[in-house]
Tab-separated table of C-alpha atoms and ligand atoms in Angstrom:
chain	number	residue	atom	x	y	z
A	1	MET	CA	-12.736	-4.204	-17.142
A	2	ARG	CA	-11.029	-3.842	-20.566
A	3	VAL	CA	-7.781	-1.998	-19.850
A	4	LEU	CA	-5.287	-0.545	-22.322
A	5	VAL	CA	-1.729	0.260	-21.189
A	6	THR	CA	0.437	2.379	-23.516
A	7	GLY	CA	4.231	2.281	-23.213
A	8	ALA	CA	3.908	-1.408	-22.301
A	9	LYS	CA	7.591	-2.169	-22.927
A	10	GLY	CA	8.743	0.715	-20.706
A	11	MET	CA	10.063	0.674	-17.150
A	12	LEU	CA	6.883	1.707	-15.327
A	13	ALA	CA	4.656	-0.596	-17.372
A	14	ASN	CA	6.994	-3.457	-16.465
A	15	ALA	CA	5.836	-2.958	-12.871
A	16	LEU	CA	2.203	-2.019	-13.609
A	17	LEU	CA	1.190	-4.858	-15.920
A	18	PRO	CA	1.637	-7.638	-13.296
A	19	CYS	CA	-0.530	-5.622	-10.864
A	20	LEU	CA	-3.457	-5.574	-13.322
A	21	GLY	CA	-3.193	-8.957	-15.000
A	22	ASN	CA	-5.536	-11.228	-13.056
A	23	LYS	CA	-8.340	-8.827	-12.279
A	24	HIS	CA	-8.806	-7.214	-15.694
A	25	ASP	CA	-8.742	-7.883	-19.397
A	26	VAL	CA	-5.450	-6.065	-20.098
A	27	VAL	CA	-3.796	-5.207	-23.409
A	28	GLY	CA	-0.364	-3.565	-23.436
A	29	VAL	CA	0.758	-1.663	-26.531
A	30	ASP	CA	4.012	0.036	-27.493
A	31	LEU	CA	5.663	1.745	-30.455
A	32	ALA	CA	5.911	-1.525	-32.396
A	33	ASP	CA	2.070	-1.794	-32.294
A	34	PHE	CA	1.337	1.813	-33.257
A	35	ASP	CA	2.764	5.306	-32.883
A	36	ILE	CA	0.590	7.368	-30.520
A	37	SER	CA	1.424	10.531	-32.468
A	38	GLN	CA	-0.467	9.097	-35.488
A	39	GLU	CA	-4.120	9.958	-34.873
A	40	ALA	CA	-5.563	7.458	-37.364
A	41	ALA	CA	-3.554	4.613	-35.836
A	42	VAL	CA	-4.762	5.507	-32.333
A	43	GLN	CA	-8.385	5.678	-33.515
A	44	LYS	CA	-8.102	2.285	-35.193
A	45	ALA	CA	-6.623	0.710	-32.065
A	46	PHE	CA	-9.482	2.098	-29.965
A	47	ARG	CA	-12.068	0.820	-32.455
A	48	ASP	CA	-10.500	-2.648	-32.251
A	49	LEU	CA	-9.850	-2.791	-28.505
A	50	ARG	CA	-12.709	-0.625	-27.093
A	51	PRO	CA	-10.920	0.020	-23.771
A	52	GLU	CA	-12.863	1.155	-20.707
A	53	PHE	CA	-9.792	2.379	-18.800
A	54	VAL	CA	-6.517	3.613	-20.340
A	55	TYR	CA	-3.214	3.868	-18.494
A	56	HIS	CA	-1.216	6.225	-20.682
A	57	LEU	CA	2.454	5.649	-19.888
A	58	ALA	CA	4.027	5.962	-23.363
A	59	ALA	CA	6.270	8.993	-23.704
A	60	TYR	CA	9.509	10.305	-25.107
A	61	THR	CA	11.232	10.253	-21.688
A	62	ASP	CA	14.839	11.175	-22.522
A	63	VAL	CA	14.899	14.659	-20.960
A	64	ASP	CA	18.066	15.832	-22.762
A	65	GLY	CA	16.906	14.089	-25.963
A	66	CYS	CA	13.659	16.089	-25.835
A	67	GLU	CA	15.685	19.305	-25.534
A	68	ALA	CA	17.577	18.394	-28.707
A	69	ASN	CA	14.437	17.184	-30.532
A	70	PRO	CA	11.610	19.505	-29.456
A	71	THR	CA	9.381	18.682	-32.424
A	72	LEU	CA	9.470	14.967	-31.692
A	73	ALA	CA	8.927	15.636	-27.964
A	74	MET	CA	5.768	17.631	-28.706
A	75	GLN	CA	4.533	15.091	-31.264
A	76	VAL	CA	4.828	12.178	-28.826
A	77	ASN	CA	4.150	13.713	-25.416
A	78	ALA	CA	1.641	16.435	-26.332
A	79	ASP	CA	-0.018	15.372	-29.637
A	80	GLY	CA	0.194	11.656	-28.774
A	81	THR	CA	-1.558	12.273	-25.466
A	82	ALA	CA	-4.168	14.452	-27.189
A	83	ASN	CA	-4.872	11.640	-29.678
A	84	LEU	CA	-5.377	9.147	-26.843
A	85	ALA	CA	-7.591	11.546	-24.898
A	86	SER	CA	-9.780	12.182	-27.981
A	87	SER	CA	-10.162	8.458	-28.548
A	88	CYS	CA	-11.014	7.964	-24.854
A	89	ALA	CA	-13.771	10.548	-25.309
A	90	LYS	CA	-15.115	8.657	-28.340
A	91	VAL	CA	-15.354	5.273	-26.601
A	92	GLY	CA	-16.214	6.633	-23.128
A	93	ALA	CA	-12.989	5.435	-21.473
A	94	THR	CA	-11.420	6.792	-18.307
A	95	MET	CA	-7.808	7.907	-18.711
A	96	LEU	CA	-4.938	7.848	-16.254
A	97	TYR	CA	-2.037	9.902	-17.586
A	98	VAL	CA	1.320	9.653	-15.866
A	99	SER	CA	2.984	13.056	-15.750
A	100	THR	CA	6.043	14.463	-14.050
A	101	ASP	CA	7.513	16.741	-11.385
A	102	TYR	CA	9.333	18.477	-14.269
A	103	VAL	CA	6.146	20.469	-15.000
A	104	PHE	CA	7.251	22.681	-12.063
A	105	ASP	CA	10.103	25.181	-12.178
A	106	GLY	CA	11.575	24.075	-8.842
A	107	SER	CA	11.746	27.561	-7.395
A	108	GLY	CA	9.705	26.779	-4.246
A	109	GLN	CA	10.743	25.987	-0.692
A	110	ARG	CA	7.894	23.611	0.164
A	111	PRO	CA	6.643	20.459	-1.588
A	112	TRP	CA	4.532	21.244	-4.645
A	113	LEU	CA	0.762	20.876	-4.344
A	114	GLU	CA	-1.403	19.582	-7.181
A	115	ASP	CA	-2.941	23.037	-7.678
A	116	ASP	CA	0.343	24.968	-7.759
A	117	ASN	CA	1.058	26.644	-11.070
A	118	PRO	CA	3.186	24.550	-13.420
A	119	ASN	CA	5.996	26.407	-15.150
A	120	PRO	CA	8.228	23.860	-16.855
A	121	LEU	CA	11.864	24.734	-17.570
A	122	SER	CA	12.554	22.075	-20.190
A	123	VAL	CA	11.064	20.889	-23.480
A	124	TYR	CA	10.247	17.564	-21.788
A	125	GLY	CA	8.373	19.355	-18.992
A	126	ARG	CA	6.527	21.588	-21.475
A	127	SER	CA	5.548	18.627	-23.654
A	128	LYS	CA	4.214	16.671	-20.643
A	129	LEU	CA	2.292	19.745	-19.446
A	130	GLN	CA	0.753	20.099	-22.929
A	131	GLY	CA	-0.269	16.454	-22.556
A	132	GLU	CA	-1.921	17.249	-19.202
A	133	LYS	CA	-3.834	20.144	-20.786
A	134	ALA	CA	-4.985	17.936	-23.655
A	135	VAL	CA	-6.417	15.392	-21.201
A	136	VAL	CA	-8.210	18.037	-19.125
A	137	SER	CA	-9.660	19.794	-22.191
A	138	ARG	CA	-11.322	16.612	-23.519
A	139	SER	CA	-13.756	16.511	-20.545
A	140	ILE	CA	-13.191	12.803	-20.009
A	141	PRO	CA	-13.074	11.163	-16.578
A	142	HIS	CA	-9.366	11.318	-15.868
A	143	PHE	CA	-6.533	11.056	-13.384
A	144	LEU	CA	-3.321	13.049	-13.883
A	145	VAL	CA	-0.721	11.331	-11.746
A	146	ARG	CA	2.551	13.230	-11.395
A	147	SER	CA	5.491	11.179	-10.202
A	148	SER	CA	9.245	11.706	-10.105
A	149	TRP	CA	12.729	10.187	-10.364
A	150	LEU	CA	11.538	6.673	-11.306
A	151	TYR	CA	13.762	3.631	-10.925
A	152	GLY	CA	12.956	-0.047	-11.203
A	153	PRO	CA	13.449	-3.178	-13.274
A	154	GLY	CA	13.169	-3.211	-17.039
A	155	GLY	CA	14.513	0.205	-17.940
A	156	LYS	CA	17.569	2.428	-17.903
A	157	ASN	CA	17.417	4.424	-14.676
A	158	PHE	CA	19.599	6.429	-12.307
A	159	VAL	CA	20.265	3.541	-9.896
A	160	SER	CA	21.364	1.059	-12.557
A	161	THR	CA	23.459	3.767	-14.245
A	162	ILE	CA	25.282	4.648	-10.993
A	163	LEU	CA	25.934	0.956	-10.283
A	164	LYS	CA	27.333	0.473	-13.790
A	165	ILE	CA	29.654	3.487	-13.448
A	166	ALA	CA	30.697	2.483	-9.918
A	167	ALA	CA	31.796	-0.904	-11.237
A	168	GLU	CA	34.159	0.885	-13.649
A	169	ARG	CA	35.379	3.968	-11.752
A	170	ASP	CA	36.392	4.905	-8.187
A	171	ASP	CA	35.326	8.577	-8.402
A	172	LEU	CA	31.906	9.956	-9.251
A	173	ARG	CA	30.641	13.537	-9.485
A	174	VAL	CA	26.933	14.021	-8.893
A	175	VAL	CA	24.647	17.060	-8.716
A	176	SER	CA	23.817	18.143	-5.155
A	177	ASP	CA	21.605	21.187	-5.805
A	178	GLN	CA	18.544	19.398	-7.219
A	179	ARG	CA	16.186	17.861	-4.687
A	180	GLY	CA	13.344	15.430	-5.384
A	181	SER	CA	11.763	12.133	-4.384
A	182	PRO	CA	13.075	8.915	-5.912
A	183	THR	CA	10.179	6.562	-6.651
A	184	TYR	CA	10.368	2.795	-6.992
A	185	THR	CA	8.227	1.693	-9.942
A	186	ARG	CA	6.848	-1.330	-8.037
A	187	HIS	CA	5.577	0.948	-5.254
A	188	LEU	CA	4.076	3.430	-7.730
A	189	ALA	CA	2.483	0.633	-9.774
A	190	LEU	CA	0.611	-0.766	-6.756
A	191	THR	CA	-0.994	2.645	-6.229
A	192	LEU	CA	-1.696	3.230	-9.932
A	193	ALA	CA	-3.540	-0.097	-10.019
A	194	GLN	CA	-5.867	1.126	-7.253
A	195	PHE	CA	-7.044	4.159	-9.244
A	196	ILE	CA	-9.049	1.887	-11.522
A	197	ASP	CA	-11.636	1.375	-8.747
A	198	CYS	CA	-11.701	5.072	-7.800
A	199	LYS	CA	-14.069	7.791	-8.993
A	200	SER	CA	-12.316	10.758	-7.360
A	201	TYR	CA	-10.944	12.107	-10.623
A	202	GLY	CA	-8.331	14.847	-10.763
A	203	ILE	CA	-4.636	15.518	-10.269
A	204	TYR	CA	-2.572	13.462	-7.808
A	205	HIS	CA	1.064	13.608	-6.759
A	206	VAL	CA	2.406	10.101	-6.128
A	207	THR	CA	6.087	9.675	-5.300
A	208	GLY	CA	8.292	7.747	-2.915
A	209	SER	CA	8.180	9.204	0.614
A	210	GLY	CA	11.087	11.363	1.760
A	211	SER	CA	13.385	13.391	-0.436
A	212	CYS	CA	17.064	13.783	-1.263
A	213	SER	CA	19.455	15.339	-3.747
A	214	TRP	CA	20.911	13.259	-6.592
A	215	PHE	CA	24.173	13.364	-4.616
A	216	GLU	CA	22.512	11.959	-1.462
A	217	PHE	CA	20.688	9.377	-3.581
A	218	THR	CA	24.046	8.284	-5.015
A	219	GLN	CA	25.614	8.030	-1.557
A	220	ALA	CA	22.751	5.764	-0.450
A	221	ILE	CA	23.013	3.610	-3.600
A	222	LEU	CA	26.756	3.107	-3.159
A	223	LYS	CA	26.471	2.373	0.565
A	224	MET	CA	23.582	-0.070	0.244
A	225	ALA	CA	25.166	-1.773	-2.741
A	226	GLY	CA	28.462	-2.234	-0.919
A	227	PHE	CA	30.602	-0.029	-3.198
A	228	ASN	CA	32.497	1.218	-0.147
A	229	HIS	CA	35.657	2.165	-2.059
A	230	VAL	CA	33.870	4.489	-4.525
A	231	ARG	CA	34.027	8.190	-3.676
A	232	VAL	CA	31.305	10.600	-4.754
A	233	ALA	CA	31.836	14.354	-4.976
A	234	PRO	CA	28.985	16.898	-4.993
A	235	ILE	CA	28.821	19.228	-8.007
A	236	SER	CA	26.460	22.025	-9.014
A	237	THR	CA	23.863	21.850	-11.795
A	238	GLN	CA	25.982	24.363	-13.700
A	239	GLU	CA	29.044	22.101	-13.494
A	240	SER	CA	27.029	19.100	-14.699
A	241	ALA	CA	26.398	20.896	-18.041
A	242	ARG	CA	23.315	18.877	-19.016
A	243	LYS	CA	21.431	20.022	-22.093
A	244	ALA	CA	18.015	20.394	-20.432
A	245	PRO	CA	17.438	22.607	-17.387
A	246	ARG	CA	15.996	20.781	-14.370
A	247	PRO	CA	14.018	22.059	-11.376
A	248	ALA	CA	16.108	22.676	-8.239
A	249	PHE	CA	13.332	21.619	-5.859
A	250	SER	CA	10.732	19.260	-7.285
A	251	VAL	CA	9.515	17.436	-4.170
A	252	LEU	CA	5.773	16.777	-4.566
A	253	ASP	CA	3.267	16.913	-1.709
A	254	ASN	CA	1.385	13.570	-1.725
A	255	ARG	CA	-1.301	14.393	0.879
A	256	ARG	CA	-4.227	14.424	-1.579
A	257	LEU	CA	-3.671	10.686	-2.072
A	258	THR	CA	-4.524	10.034	1.578
A	259	GLU	CA	-7.693	12.133	1.275
A	260	ILE	CA	-9.138	9.495	-1.085
A	261	GLY	CA	-8.121	6.673	1.231
A	262	LEU	CA	-4.923	5.562	-0.527
A	263	ASP	CA	-1.679	5.014	1.373
A	264	LEU	CA	1.454	7.078	0.908
A	265	LEU	CA	4.223	5.181	-0.873
A	266	PRO	CA	7.035	3.699	1.245
A	267	HIS	CA	10.229	5.698	1.776
A	268	TRP	CA	12.513	5.851	-1.263
A	269	MET	CA	15.229	4.009	0.715
A	270	GLU	CA	12.901	1.040	1.142
A	271	GLY	CA	12.323	1.047	-2.597
A	272	LEU	CA	16.044	1.259	-3.209
A	273	ALA	CA	16.706	-1.728	-0.936
A	274	ASP	CA	14.035	-3.757	-2.786
A	275	TYR	CA	15.353	-2.762	-6.205
A	276	LEU	CA	18.950	-3.623	-5.311
A	277	LYS	CA	17.807	-7.134	-4.431
A	278	GLU	CA	15.513	-7.515	-7.432
A	279	GLY	CA	17.869	-5.929	-9.960
A	280	GLN	CA	20.625	-8.246	-8.847
A	281	ARG	CA	18.328	-11.281	-9.073
A	282	LEU	CA	17.307	-10.234	-12.606
A	283	GLY	CA	20.940	-9.684	-13.636
A	284	GLU	CA	20.440	-5.940	-14.278
A	285	PHE	CA	23.610	-5.247	-12.269
A	286	THR	CA	26.122	-7.027	-10.102
A	287	LEU	CA	26.893	-5.841	-6.593
A	288	PRO	CA	30.529	-6.066	-5.469
A	289	ASP	CA	30.046	-8.313	-2.453
A	290	THR	CA	26.603	-9.782	-1.850
A	291	GLY	CA	27.323	-10.360	1.866
A	292	SER	CA	28.270	-6.782	2.763
A	293	GLY	CA	25.746	-5.307	0.331
A	294	GLU	CA	22.923	-7.203	2.002
A	295	LYS	CA	24.117	-6.066	5.436
A	296	ALA	CA	24.288	-2.452	4.283
A	297	ILE	CA	20.797	-2.709	2.782
A	298	GLN	CA	19.400	-3.904	6.110
A	299	SER	CA	21.089	-1.185	8.170
A	300	GLU	CA	20.008	1.596	5.783
A	301	VAL	CA	16.395	0.463	5.902
A	302	LYS	CA	16.461	0.346	9.718
A	303	GLU	CA	17.863	3.897	9.814
A	304	SER	CA	15.166	5.310	7.503
B	1	NAP	N1	11.310	7.957	-15.777
B	1	NAP	C1	11.025	8.897	-14.887
B	1	NAP	O1	11.850	9.270	-14.046
B	1	NAP	C2	9.661	9.535	-14.890
B	1	NAP	C3	9.355	10.480	-13.906
B	1	NAP	C4	8.075	11.047	-13.889
B	1	NAP	C5	7.135	10.664	-14.839
B	1	NAP	N2	7.479	9.765	-15.795
B	1	NAP	C6	6.461	9.392	-16.786
B	1	NAP	O2	6.091	8.042	-16.535
B	1	NAP	C7	5.754	7.384	-17.776
B	1	NAP	C8	6.513	6.075	-17.873
B	1	NAP	O3	7.910	6.367	-17.798
B	1	NAP	P1	9.014	5.244	-18.054
B	1	NAP	O4	10.244	5.708	-17.372
B	1	NAP	O5	8.439	3.896	-17.796
B	1	NAP	O6	9.226	5.435	-19.622
B	1	NAP	P2	10.007	4.515	-20.658
B	1	NAP	O7	10.687	3.390	-19.967
B	1	NAP	O8	10.813	5.430	-21.518
B	1	NAP	O9	8.806	3.896	-21.518
B	1	NAP	C9	8.073	4.651	-22.422
B	1	NAP	C10	7.606	3.736	-23.531
B	1	NAP	O10	6.876	4.520	-24.471
B	1	NAP	C11	7.261	4.100	-25.775
B	1	NAP	N3	7.052	5.139	-26.772
B	1	NAP	C12	7.861	6.206	-27.058
B	1	NAP	N4	7.373	6.906	-28.077
B	1	NAP	C13	6.221	6.289	-28.465
B	1	NAP	C14	5.271	6.546	-29.483
B	1	NAP	N5	5.404	7.583	-30.316
B	1	NAP	N6	4.203	5.707	-29.613
B	1	NAP	C15	4.077	4.640	-28.783
B	1	NAP	N7	4.943	4.354	-27.791
B	1	NAP	C16	6.006	5.162	-27.641
B	1	NAP	C17	8.740	3.802	-25.619
B	1	NAP	O11	9.211	3.035	-26.696
B	1	NAP	P3	10.767	3.176	-27.151
B	1	NAP	O12	11.577	2.800	-25.942
B	1	NAP	O13	10.862	2.230	-28.277
B	1	NAP	O14	10.964	4.614	-27.526
B	1	NAP	C18	8.767	3.082	-24.276
B	1	NAP	O15	8.549	1.696	-24.421
B	1	NAP	C19	6.049	8.391	-18.876
B	1	NAP	O16	4.858	8.993	-19.278
B	1	NAP	C20	6.949	9.432	-18.212
B	1	NAP	O17	6.804	10.703	-18.792
B	1	NAP	C21	8.697	9.180	-15.838
């Protein structure tokens, strides 16, 4: 199948492209090829490439940046997605759009279901929700896949940021009143690649199994990585003073995935253990003591 992947230089695409390579005729495009918010450029690319399946991963993903630049956020995440969906309709392509847990307001007590009402708090969340609506309104065969808290090789992410700070400081302060599911891009990518053979279109929640707060995530990162001397203190969202509001509880219920015969993703701690090994191998970060880090990784994974 002829497959187009947008956002090809991004973190998730870094994991997805190797999963598609051998089986399909895959073209990855990014901002240097064309700007998705430019309708004529998108139409030209579709005329040239005639994709049958489009993985739409490109987005303005800096959540605080979107809050400061709402026009750009809407142009890229909402209008850009609308342009791609319209072009999919013209060439008869199926679209898989990767969306986010930030479409929910986080006020619930139980994991969010696909049919729960979105009510985004931030510009980023609103722009991604507008993108979802644009896909649905084009009446094309589509998958909306909402994921959360991505980390993996090839992009700035929470894990690599914590490891960088831990190498420079002995004290960290991390938010403890936001709960979600960290998701390893390699685990998510394996599942995304399976949607291409699936005809059960609709919305799916696909995240790492289990959940934690950013504070608990940080504790696990430091312990597995062997940063035993670094202390982490819990702080509130209010104390963190980030520009964009974030949902307090954005854990997504993944059960619908199993109803179409796909497996749940491994636990986020398993993903973390894999990423710590891979990130170190790729030189994305250096762990303090490989011996103790490796031991800690093994014991954490056994516990989970
Ligand atoms: N990261 C997360 O925690 C998370 C969570 C849930 C869902 N998602 C969604 O998952 C998808 C992939 O996320 P990611 O973390 O892999 O993102 P990423 O690393 O930021 O990659 C996005 C890519 O899109 C490109 N891009 C930005 N604006 C563009 C434009 N106008 N035209 C064409 N390309 C453009 C970016 O290029 P530049 O770098 O040059 O701007 C970048 O290469 C996104 O749709 C995101 O909303 C992410």
